[in-house]
Amino acid sequence: MDFTLSGESKMMVKAARDFAEQEIDPIMAKVEEEDALPDDILQKFAKARMLGMMIPKEYGGIGSSALNIILILEELAKTGSAAAFLVAFCNSIAETIYNWGSEDIRKRFVPPLCDGSLCPAMAFTEPGTGSDPTAITTTAKPDGDYYVLNGTKRFISHGSKKGYGVFYAKDETEKVTAFIVDKRSEGYTWSKPWALMGLAGQDLVDVFLKDVKVPKEDILGEKGKGFHILLRWIAGERVQQMAFMVGMGQECLNESLKYAKERMVRGRPMTAMQGFQWMLADMHASIEACRWWTYRIASKQDEGGDIQVDSAALKLFVVPAIQEVARKALQIHGSYGYCKDYKIERLYRAIAHAGITASSTEIQKTLVGSALARS
Ligand SMILES: Cc1cc2nc3c(=O)[nH]c(=O)nc-3n(C[C@H](O)[C@H](O)[C@H](O)COP(=O)(O)OP(=O)(O)OC[C@H]3O[C@@H](n4cnc5c(N)ncnc54)[C@H](O)[C@@H]3O)c2cc1C
């Protein structure tokens, strides 16, 4: 077992750290105020070679690895920004379209996700369900060379941005099929963004599909097998989400250390007191455990292994561990941590999302528990 990072990986980490410090940290106040990421952010990510990372070069990608994406995301996540999530999103959706798409689909839809010219979406949640995709009610009816989609999708990240999204709908056989939908199609409209607790600029909207026509050749994967594509996408997305948690947890510790070294309590810096040292030690130990387990599952993905259950178990462990790290960081900061002037406040809010999205913690328990029971 080799725990050392390659020279290429180290260079990528350094580039991502520099990018986060130079391009994201300085704009965060504006992003929070306007609840919007800059229009050119995707092109900047593309220029920094952070998109299409798992995509072969002939389709415009970098041809890198799942582990390298994880390493980059960990650095970007230290900003506590939705920009980091956007990178994960573009990479995982490009990979999904590449993996399941026909040659024609690959050629048409993958390169624009590698050069940052279009923004993707992945839409399964509906007003009636988020955890049970078999209960979706969006329909897709065949009509000549097209399918006609009708329904409402809820909480769709970047649902209003120009580009294509993978939308899940029940076809005429009542099975879930994945359709690639142009977000500028006739009949495609969206709500104003939901005002979120954290992750400013996430552009989380409801999408309304009214007689939206999708060419039959733009079905992703096999007809009726959309649920399978969705589960595979969520498994990869979960590992990337855990990389955010590791990065944000690490930044909570970095900020806490900085603060505790300077803050005087009874004439001594906080770091001189055993109670605070123990808090910092617990934070450090939790983050390290989460980090290495996340790397392990990403490596398994690179080896071609099935990560459905592993990624679920990972999430079960990482989410509460890093949420406790964030709680401790806020506690160390006292009232300053509750103020928007301190980064810890943004990180705390961003970290709160993870138990719900990319399949909730409770659903992970069911996944892991039922797999154990079957084994
Ligand atoms: C920032 C953000 C970004 C998002 N981006 C997207 C996106 O791009 N695309 C998209 O499709 N969706 C997206 N979502 C939606 C998100 O994936 C869903 O909200 C999530 O899956 C949970 O669904 P729900 O809100 O309907 O909760 P529900 O499914 O109603 O669950 C509510 C609670 O019940 C629990 N629960 C549900 N079923 C069970 C069960 N069988 N056993 C035990 N407990 C159960 C859940 O764990 C949860 O605690 C996003 C949400 C957020 C906040």
Short mmCIF file of C-alpha atoms and ligand atoms in Angstrom, two decimals:
data_model
loop_
_atom_site.label_atom_id
_atom_site.label_comp_id
_atom_site.label_asym_id
_atom_site.label_seq_id
_atom_site.Cartn_x
_atom_site.Cartn_y
_atom_site.Cartn_z
CA MET A 1 0.00 0.00 0.00
CA ASP A 2 1.50 3.32 -1.10
CA PHE A 3 0.44 6.45 0.78
CA THR A 4 2.66 8.90 -1.12
CA LEU A 5 1.23 11.31 -3.67
CA SER A 6 2.80 11.39 -7.12
CA GLY A 7 4.68 14.48 -8.34
CA GLU A 8 1.78 15.21 -10.72
CA SER A 9 -0.74 15.06 -7.86
CA LYS A 10 1.37 17.39 -5.72
CA MET A 11 1.55 19.90 -8.57
CA MET A 12 -2.22 19.76 -9.01
CA VAL A 13 -2.77 20.38 -5.31
CA LYS A 14 -0.46 23.39 -5.40
CA ALA A 15 -2.20 24.79 -8.51
CA ALA A 16 -5.64 24.34 -6.89
CA ARG A 17 -4.46 26.03 -3.69
CA ASP A 18 -3.09 28.99 -5.64
CA PHE A 19 -6.30 29.20 -7.67
CA ALA A 20 -8.44 29.20 -4.52
CA GLU A 21 -6.35 31.93 -2.91
CA GLN A 22 -6.07 34.14 -6.00
CA GLU A 23 -9.41 33.63 -7.79
CA ILE A 24 -11.99 32.56 -5.20
CA ASP A 25 -11.11 33.91 -1.74
CA PRO A 26 -10.92 37.55 -2.93
CA ILE A 27 -14.42 37.47 -4.53
CA MET A 28 -16.26 35.66 -1.74
CA ALA A 29 -17.72 38.79 -0.09
CA LYS A 30 -19.27 39.81 -3.43
CA VAL A 31 -20.50 36.26 -4.14
CA GLU A 32 -22.20 36.16 -0.72
CA GLU A 33 -23.74 39.58 -1.23
CA GLU A 34 -25.05 38.90 -4.74
CA ASP A 35 -25.67 35.16 -4.30
CA ALA A 36 -24.08 34.60 -7.72
CA LEU A 37 -20.77 33.27 -9.05
CA PRO A 38 -19.02 35.33 -11.74
CA ASP A 39 -20.11 34.49 -15.31
CA ASP A 40 -16.58 33.58 -16.40
CA ILE A 41 -15.82 31.19 -13.53
CA LEU A 42 -16.20 28.06 -15.66
CA GLN A 43 -13.75 29.34 -18.27
CA LYS A 44 -11.29 30.09 -15.48
CA PHE A 45 -11.61 26.56 -14.16
CA ALA A 46 -11.13 25.20 -17.68
CA LYS A 47 -8.01 27.32 -18.16
CA ALA A 48 -6.65 26.01 -14.86
CA ARG A 49 -7.21 22.44 -16.18
CA MET A 50 -9.78 21.52 -13.54
CA LEU A 51 -12.62 20.43 -15.85
CA GLY A 52 -12.99 17.19 -17.79
CA MET A 53 -10.46 15.60 -15.51
CA MET A 54 -11.65 12.03 -16.01
CA ILE A 55 -12.34 12.54 -19.72
CA PRO A 56 -9.88 11.27 -22.36
CA LYS A 57 -7.93 13.94 -24.22
CA GLU A 58 -9.62 13.24 -27.58
CA TYR A 59 -12.91 14.46 -26.09
CA GLY A 60 -11.30 17.63 -24.71
CA GLY A 61 -10.48 16.26 -21.25
CA ILE A 62 -7.36 15.91 -19.13
CA GLY A 63 -7.33 12.11 -18.77
CA SER A 64 -6.48 12.28 -15.06
CA SER A 65 -7.85 10.28 -12.11
CA ALA A 66 -10.65 10.27 -9.51
CA LEU A 67 -8.01 10.71 -6.81
CA ASN A 68 -6.61 13.84 -8.46
CA ILE A 69 -10.11 15.37 -8.61
CA ILE A 70 -10.50 14.65 -4.90
CA LEU A 71 -7.19 16.37 -4.14
CA ILE A 72 -8.17 19.46 -6.13
CA LEU A 73 -11.62 19.66 -4.56
CA GLU A 74 -10.15 19.44 -1.08
CA GLU A 75 -8.14 22.59 -1.77
CA LEU A 76 -10.95 24.50 -3.49
CA ALA A 77 -13.37 23.60 -0.69
CA LYS A 78 -11.25 25.49 1.83
CA THR A 79 -12.90 28.63 0.45
CA GLY A 80 -16.33 27.33 1.64
CA SER A 81 -17.62 28.37 -1.77
CA ALA A 82 -20.18 26.96 -4.21
CA ALA A 83 -17.46 27.43 -6.85
CA ALA A 84 -15.77 24.27 -5.59
CA PHE A 85 -19.06 22.40 -5.91
CA LEU A 86 -19.40 23.60 -9.47
CA VAL A 87 -16.07 22.00 -10.38
CA ALA A 88 -17.18 18.68 -8.90
CA PHE A 89 -20.50 18.94 -10.63
CA CYS A 90 -19.02 19.62 -14.09
CA ASN A 91 -16.53 16.80 -13.72
CA SER A 92 -18.98 14.20 -12.46
CA ILE A 93 -21.67 15.01 -15.04
CA ALA A 94 -19.13 15.02 -17.90
CA GLU A 95 -17.94 11.63 -16.70
CA THR A 96 -21.51 10.29 -16.49
CA ILE A 97 -22.33 11.44 -20.02
CA TYR A 98 -19.04 10.00 -21.28
CA ASN A 99 -19.56 6.64 -19.52
CA TRP A 100 -23.14 6.07 -20.63
CA GLY A 101 -23.37 8.06 -23.85
CA SER A 102 -23.23 6.81 -27.44
CA GLU A 103 -20.31 8.03 -29.55
CA ASP A 104 -22.57 10.74 -30.98
CA ILE A 105 -23.62 11.89 -27.49
CA ARG A 106 -20.03 11.91 -26.27
CA LYS A 107 -18.93 14.09 -29.18
CA ARG A 108 -21.78 16.58 -28.84
CA PHE A 109 -22.11 16.97 -25.07
CA VAL A 110 -18.75 16.20 -23.42
CA PRO A 111 -16.30 18.77 -24.94
CA PRO A 112 -18.37 21.84 -23.84
CA LEU A 113 -18.16 20.56 -20.26
CA CYS A 114 -14.37 20.34 -20.55
CA ASP A 115 -13.78 23.82 -22.01
CA GLY A 116 -16.25 25.56 -19.68
CA SER A 117 -18.47 26.88 -22.47
CA LEU A 118 -21.64 25.24 -21.08
CA CYS A 119 -22.88 24.47 -17.58
CA PRO A 120 -24.48 21.07 -16.83
CA ALA A 121 -27.28 20.02 -14.48
CA MET A 122 -28.45 16.74 -12.97
CA ALA A 123 -32.15 16.65 -12.15
CA PHE A 124 -33.92 13.95 -10.17
CA THR A 125 -35.42 15.67 -7.08
CA GLU A 126 -39.10 16.66 -7.29
CA PRO A 127 -41.50 18.41 -4.90
CA GLY A 128 -42.81 15.00 -3.79
CA THR A 129 -39.52 13.17 -3.38
CA GLY A 130 -35.76 13.52 -3.09
CA SER A 131 -34.74 10.29 -1.41
CA ASP A 132 -36.89 7.89 -3.42
CA PRO A 133 -36.24 8.38 -7.14
CA THR A 134 -38.63 5.54 -8.00
CA ALA A 135 -41.44 7.86 -6.86
CA ILE A 136 -40.73 10.57 -9.44
CA THR A 137 -43.74 11.79 -11.42
CA THR A 138 -42.10 13.61 -14.37
CA THR A 139 -43.26 11.85 -17.51
CA ALA A 140 -41.70 11.24 -20.94
CA LYS A 141 -44.09 10.27 -23.70
CA PRO A 142 -42.89 9.14 -27.15
CA ASP A 143 -44.00 11.32 -30.07
CA GLY A 144 -42.43 10.50 -33.45
CA ASP A 145 -38.67 11.12 -33.28
CA TYR A 146 -38.99 12.77 -29.86
CA TYR A 147 -39.90 12.23 -26.25
CA VAL A 148 -42.07 14.92 -24.68
CA LEU A 149 -41.24 15.68 -21.05
CA ASN A 150 -43.64 17.16 -18.49
CA GLY A 151 -43.10 17.74 -14.76
CA THR A 152 -41.40 19.80 -12.07
CA LYS A 153 -37.88 19.25 -10.81
CA ARG A 154 -36.97 20.78 -7.44
CA PHE A 155 -33.66 22.11 -6.09
CA ILE A 156 -31.73 21.80 -9.35
CA SER A 157 -28.21 23.19 -9.06
CA HIS A 158 -27.43 25.51 -11.98
CA GLY A 159 -30.81 24.66 -13.52
CA SER A 160 -31.02 28.15 -15.04
CA LYS A 161 -27.54 28.23 -16.59
CA LYS A 162 -27.06 27.75 -20.33
CA GLY A 163 -26.16 24.16 -21.15
CA TYR A 164 -27.54 20.64 -20.97
CA GLY A 165 -28.87 18.67 -18.03
CA VAL A 166 -29.48 14.99 -17.38
CA PHE A 167 -33.16 14.76 -16.42
CA TYR A 168 -34.83 11.66 -15.01
CA ALA A 169 -38.39 10.91 -16.07
CA LYS A 170 -40.76 7.94 -16.23
CA ASP A 171 -41.13 6.71 -19.80
CA GLU A 172 -44.24 5.04 -21.30
CA THR A 173 -43.27 1.74 -19.60
CA GLU A 174 -43.22 3.51 -16.17
CA LYS A 175 -39.46 2.93 -15.94
CA VAL A 176 -36.99 5.73 -15.13
CA THR A 177 -35.04 6.91 -18.17
CA ALA A 178 -32.28 9.56 -18.32
CA PHE A 179 -32.73 12.29 -20.96
CA ILE A 180 -30.24 14.96 -21.99
CA VAL A 181 -32.25 18.18 -21.99
CA ASP A 182 -31.20 21.52 -23.48
CA LYS A 183 -31.83 24.12 -20.75
CA ARG A 184 -32.84 26.58 -23.45
CA SER A 185 -35.52 24.28 -24.97
CA GLU A 186 -39.00 25.62 -25.61
CA GLY A 187 -41.14 24.84 -22.55
CA TYR A 188 -38.15 24.81 -20.15
CA THR A 189 -38.55 27.48 -17.45
CA TRP A 190 -37.28 27.95 -13.91
CA SER A 191 -38.07 29.65 -10.61
CA LYS A 192 -36.04 32.32 -8.86
CA PRO A 193 -33.18 30.72 -6.89
CA TRP A 194 -33.91 29.32 -3.44
CA ALA A 195 -32.26 31.47 -0.75
CA LEU A 196 -29.88 29.00 0.87
CA MET A 197 -28.32 28.90 4.33
CA GLY A 198 -24.86 28.52 2.74
CA LEU A 199 -23.14 27.92 -0.61
CA ALA A 200 -23.97 31.32 -2.09
CA GLY A 201 -24.10 31.22 -5.90
CA GLN A 202 -25.36 27.63 -6.06
CA ASP A 203 -28.22 28.80 -8.34
CA LEU A 204 -30.61 26.25 -6.86
CA VAL A 205 -33.88 26.54 -8.80
CA ASP A 206 -37.03 24.59 -9.53
CA VAL A 207 -37.33 23.63 -13.19
CA PHE A 208 -40.68 23.40 -14.97
CA LEU A 209 -40.90 21.16 -18.01
CA LYS A 210 -43.93 21.81 -20.18
CA ASP A 211 -44.03 19.70 -23.34
CA VAL A 212 -40.24 19.84 -23.67
CA LYS A 213 -39.16 17.89 -26.74
CA VAL A 214 -36.05 15.70 -26.50
CA PRO A 215 -34.77 13.84 -29.59
CA LYS A 216 -34.92 10.07 -29.07
CA GLU A 217 -31.17 9.81 -29.72
CA ASP A 218 -30.56 11.99 -26.64
CA ILE A 219 -31.58 9.28 -24.19
CA LEU A 220 -28.55 8.65 -21.99
CA GLY A 221 -27.72 4.95 -21.64
CA GLU A 222 -30.40 2.37 -22.18
CA LYS A 223 -34.06 3.30 -22.07
CA GLY A 224 -35.53 2.33 -18.68
CA LYS A 225 -32.08 2.13 -17.03
CA GLY A 226 -31.91 5.73 -15.75
CA PHE A 227 -32.10 4.73 -12.11
CA HIS A 228 -28.89 2.75 -12.48
CA ILE A 229 -27.10 5.77 -14.02
CA LEU A 230 -28.38 7.96 -11.21
CA LEU A 231 -27.12 5.63 -8.48
CA ARG A 232 -23.68 5.39 -10.11
CA TRP A 233 -23.47 9.17 -10.44
CA ILE A 234 -24.48 9.73 -6.82
CA ALA A 235 -21.85 7.26 -5.57
CA GLY A 236 -19.05 9.26 -7.28
CA GLU A 237 -20.62 12.55 -6.24
CA ARG A 238 -20.65 11.38 -2.61
CA VAL A 239 -16.89 10.78 -2.59
CA GLN A 240 -16.33 14.25 -4.08
CA GLN A 241 -18.68 15.72 -1.49
CA MET A 242 -16.60 14.06 1.24
CA ALA A 243 -13.49 15.71 -0.24
CA PHE A 244 -15.24 19.06 0.30
CA MET A 245 -15.92 18.07 3.86
CA VAL A 246 -12.26 17.18 4.43
CA GLY A 247 -11.11 20.48 2.88
CA MET A 248 -13.61 22.56 4.82
CA GLY A 249 -12.84 20.65 8.03
CA GLN A 250 -9.12 21.30 7.53
CA GLU A 251 -9.80 24.99 7.03
CA CYS A 252 -11.89 25.03 10.23
CA LEU A 253 -8.84 23.66 12.05
CA ASN A 254 -6.45 26.11 10.31
CA GLU A 255 -8.65 29.07 11.25
CA SER A 256 -9.09 27.79 14.81
CA LEU A 257 -5.35 27.38 15.29
CA LYS A 258 -4.67 30.86 13.95
CA TYR A 259 -7.31 32.32 16.24
CA ALA A 260 -6.37 30.29 19.33
CA LYS A 261 -2.69 31.23 19.08
CA GLU A 262 -3.54 34.93 19.19
CA ARG A 263 -6.52 34.98 21.54
CA MET A 264 -5.49 35.53 25.17
CA VAL A 265 -7.45 33.83 27.96
CA ARG A 266 -6.41 34.67 31.54
CA GLY A 267 -3.13 36.09 30.29
CA ARG A 268 -2.15 33.14 28.07
CA PRO A 269 -2.92 32.20 24.49
CA MET A 270 -5.76 29.71 24.22
CA THR A 271 -3.34 27.17 22.74
CA ALA A 272 -1.52 27.02 26.09
CA MET A 273 -4.63 25.59 27.77
CA GLN A 274 -5.10 21.84 27.79
CA GLY A 275 -8.86 22.03 27.14
CA PHE A 276 -8.29 23.80 23.82
CA GLN A 277 -5.33 21.60 22.90
CA TRP A 278 -7.61 18.59 23.32
CA MET A 279 -10.25 20.13 21.09
CA LEU A 280 -7.64 20.84 18.41
CA ALA A 281 -6.25 17.31 18.74
CA ASP A 282 -9.70 15.76 18.32
CA MET A 283 -10.32 17.92 15.25
CA HIS A 284 -7.00 16.94 13.70
CA ALA A 285 -7.52 13.20 14.33
CA SER A 286 -11.04 13.28 12.82
CA ILE A 287 -9.91 15.15 9.70
CA GLU A 288 -6.99 12.78 9.08
CA ALA A 289 -9.24 9.71 9.37
CA CYS A 290 -11.78 11.26 6.99
CA ARG A 291 -9.06 12.31 4.53
CA TRP A 292 -7.40 8.94 4.17
CA TRP A 293 -10.63 7.02 3.93
CA THR A 294 -11.80 9.43 1.19
CA TYR A 295 -8.51 8.93 -0.70
CA ARG A 296 -8.92 5.17 -0.35
CA ILE A 297 -12.38 5.13 -1.93
CA ALA A 298 -11.25 7.44 -4.75
CA SER A 299 -8.34 5.04 -5.42
CA LYS A 300 -10.78 2.14 -5.50
CA GLN A 301 -12.80 4.09 -8.08
CA ASP A 302 -9.63 4.49 -10.16
CA GLU A 303 -9.04 0.73 -9.89
CA GLY A 304 -12.49 0.20 -11.41
CA GLY A 305 -14.05 -1.09 -8.18
CA ASP A 306 -17.72 -0.74 -7.21
CA ILE A 307 -17.96 2.12 -4.70
CA GLN A 308 -21.73 2.16 -4.04
CA VAL A 309 -21.56 0.77 -0.52
CA ASP A 310 -18.07 2.10 0.28
CA SER A 311 -19.06 5.66 -0.58
CA ALA A 312 -22.19 5.31 1.56
CA ALA A 313 -20.18 4.06 4.56
CA LEU A 314 -17.67 6.87 3.99
CA LYS A 315 -20.43 9.46 4.10
CA LEU A 316 -21.85 7.95 7.30
CA PHE A 317 -18.51 8.51 8.98
CA VAL A 318 -17.34 11.78 7.46
CA VAL A 319 -20.48 13.92 7.74
CA PRO A 320 -20.94 13.76 11.55
CA ALA A 321 -17.16 13.84 12.12
CA ILE A 322 -16.63 17.06 10.12
CA GLN A 323 -19.82 18.67 11.42
CA GLU A 324 -18.40 18.13 14.92
CA VAL A 325 -15.10 19.69 13.77
CA ALA A 326 -17.05 22.75 12.57
CA ARG A 327 -18.94 22.94 15.88
CA LYS A 328 -15.69 22.88 17.83
CA ALA A 329 -14.18 25.54 15.53
CA LEU A 330 -17.15 27.84 16.17
CA GLN A 331 -16.86 27.22 19.91
CA ILE A 332 -13.14 28.10 19.90
CA HIS A 333 -13.90 31.37 18.12
CA GLY A 334 -16.49 32.39 20.74
CA SER A 335 -18.89 35.08 19.50
CA TYR A 336 -16.50 36.03 16.68
CA GLY A 337 -17.25 32.68 15.05
CA TYR A 338 -20.91 33.66 14.89
CA CYS A 339 -20.04 36.83 12.93
CA LYS A 340 -19.87 37.03 9.15
CA ASP A 341 -16.47 38.78 9.37
CA TYR A 342 -14.93 35.43 10.27
CA LYS A 343 -14.48 32.66 7.73
CA ILE A 344 -15.59 30.04 10.21
CA GLU A 345 -19.16 31.32 9.94
CA ARG A 346 -19.26 30.59 6.17
CA LEU A 347 -17.60 27.19 6.57
CA TYR A 348 -20.05 26.20 9.31
CA ARG A 349 -23.03 27.00 7.07
CA ALA A 350 -21.52 25.22 4.06
CA ILE A 351 -20.71 22.11 6.09
CA ALA A 352 -24.34 21.86 7.26
CA HIS A 353 -25.54 20.81 3.79
CA ALA A 354 -23.75 17.49 3.54
CA GLY A 355 -26.07 15.20 5.47
CA ILE A 356 -28.92 15.99 3.10
CA THR A 357 -27.66 16.29 -0.49
CA ALA A 358 -26.20 13.56 -2.72
CA SER A 359 -28.50 11.19 -0.83
CA SER A 360 -29.09 11.71 2.90
CA THR A 361 -27.20 10.11 5.77
CA GLU A 362 -30.22 7.96 6.68
CA ILE A 363 -30.34 6.53 3.16
CA GLN A 364 -26.64 5.66 3.45
CA LYS A 365 -27.39 3.68 6.60
CA THR A 366 -30.00 1.68 4.71
CA LEU A 367 -27.55 1.10 1.83
CA VAL A 368 -24.74 -0.11 4.08
CA GLY A 369 -26.97 -2.05 6.49
CA SER A 370 -28.83 -3.90 3.75
CA ALA A 371 -25.54 -4.75 1.98
CA LEU A 372 -24.17 -6.17 5.22
CA ALA A 373 -27.35 -8.15 5.79
CA ARG A 374 -27.10 -9.62 2.26
CA SER A 375 -23.41 -10.51 2.58
C1 LIG B 1 -27.35 22.67 -2.04
C2 LIG B 1 -28.26 21.65 -2.67
C3 LIG B 1 -28.02 21.24 -3.97
C4 LIG B 1 -28.87 20.31 -4.57
N1 LIG B 1 -28.67 19.99 -5.89
C5 LIG B 1 -29.50 19.11 -6.50
C6 LIG B 1 -29.36 18.82 -7.90
O1 LIG B 1 -28.50 19.36 -8.59
N2 LIG B 1 -30.22 17.93 -8.46
C7 LIG B 1 -31.21 17.31 -7.75
O2 LIG B 1 -31.92 16.52 -8.31
N3 LIG B 1 -31.39 17.58 -6.42
C8 LIG B 1 -30.57 18.47 -5.79
N4 LIG B 1 -30.75 18.79 -4.45
C9 LIG B 1 -31.84 18.15 -3.72
C10 LIG B 1 -31.35 17.07 -2.75
O3 LIG B 1 -30.62 16.08 -3.43
C11 LIG B 1 -32.59 16.48 -2.04
O4 LIG B 1 -33.20 17.52 -1.33
C12 LIG B 1 -32.17 15.35 -1.12
O5 LIG B 1 -31.95 14.18 -1.88
C13 LIG B 1 -33.22 15.05 -0.04
O6 LIG B 1 -34.49 14.99 -0.59
P1 LIG B 1 -35.73 15.73 0.13
O7 LIG B 1 -35.30 17.11 0.43
O8 LIG B 1 -36.93 15.51 -0.71
O9 LIG B 1 -35.90 14.99 1.50
P2 LIG B 1 -36.78 13.66 1.81
O10 LIG B 1 -36.50 12.61 0.80
O11 LIG B 1 -38.17 14.12 2.00
O12 LIG B 1 -36.15 13.27 3.19
C14 LIG B 1 -36.41 14.02 4.39
C15 LIG B 1 -35.80 13.24 5.57
O13 LIG B 1 -36.34 11.93 5.62
C16 LIG B 1 -35.31 10.97 5.59
N5 LIG B 1 -35.75 9.80 4.82
C17 LIG B 1 -36.35 9.79 3.61
N6 LIG B 1 -36.59 8.52 3.21
C18 LIG B 1 -36.13 7.71 4.20
C19 LIG B 1 -36.09 6.28 4.40
N7 LIG B 1 -36.54 5.46 3.46
N8 LIG B 1 -35.55 5.82 5.54
C20 LIG B 1 -35.09 6.67 6.48
N9 LIG B 1 -35.09 8.01 6.38
C21 LIG B 1 -35.61 8.52 5.25
C22 LIG B 1 -34.15 11.65 4.90
O14 LIG B 1 -32.92 11.09 5.26
C23 LIG B 1 -34.28 13.08 5.42
O15 LIG B 1 -33.67 13.16 6.68
C24 LIG B 1 -29.95 19.75 -3.85
C25 LIG B 1 -30.19 20.16 -2.53
C26 LIG B 1 -29.36 21.13 -1.95
C27 LIG B 1 -29.67 21.58 -0.55
#
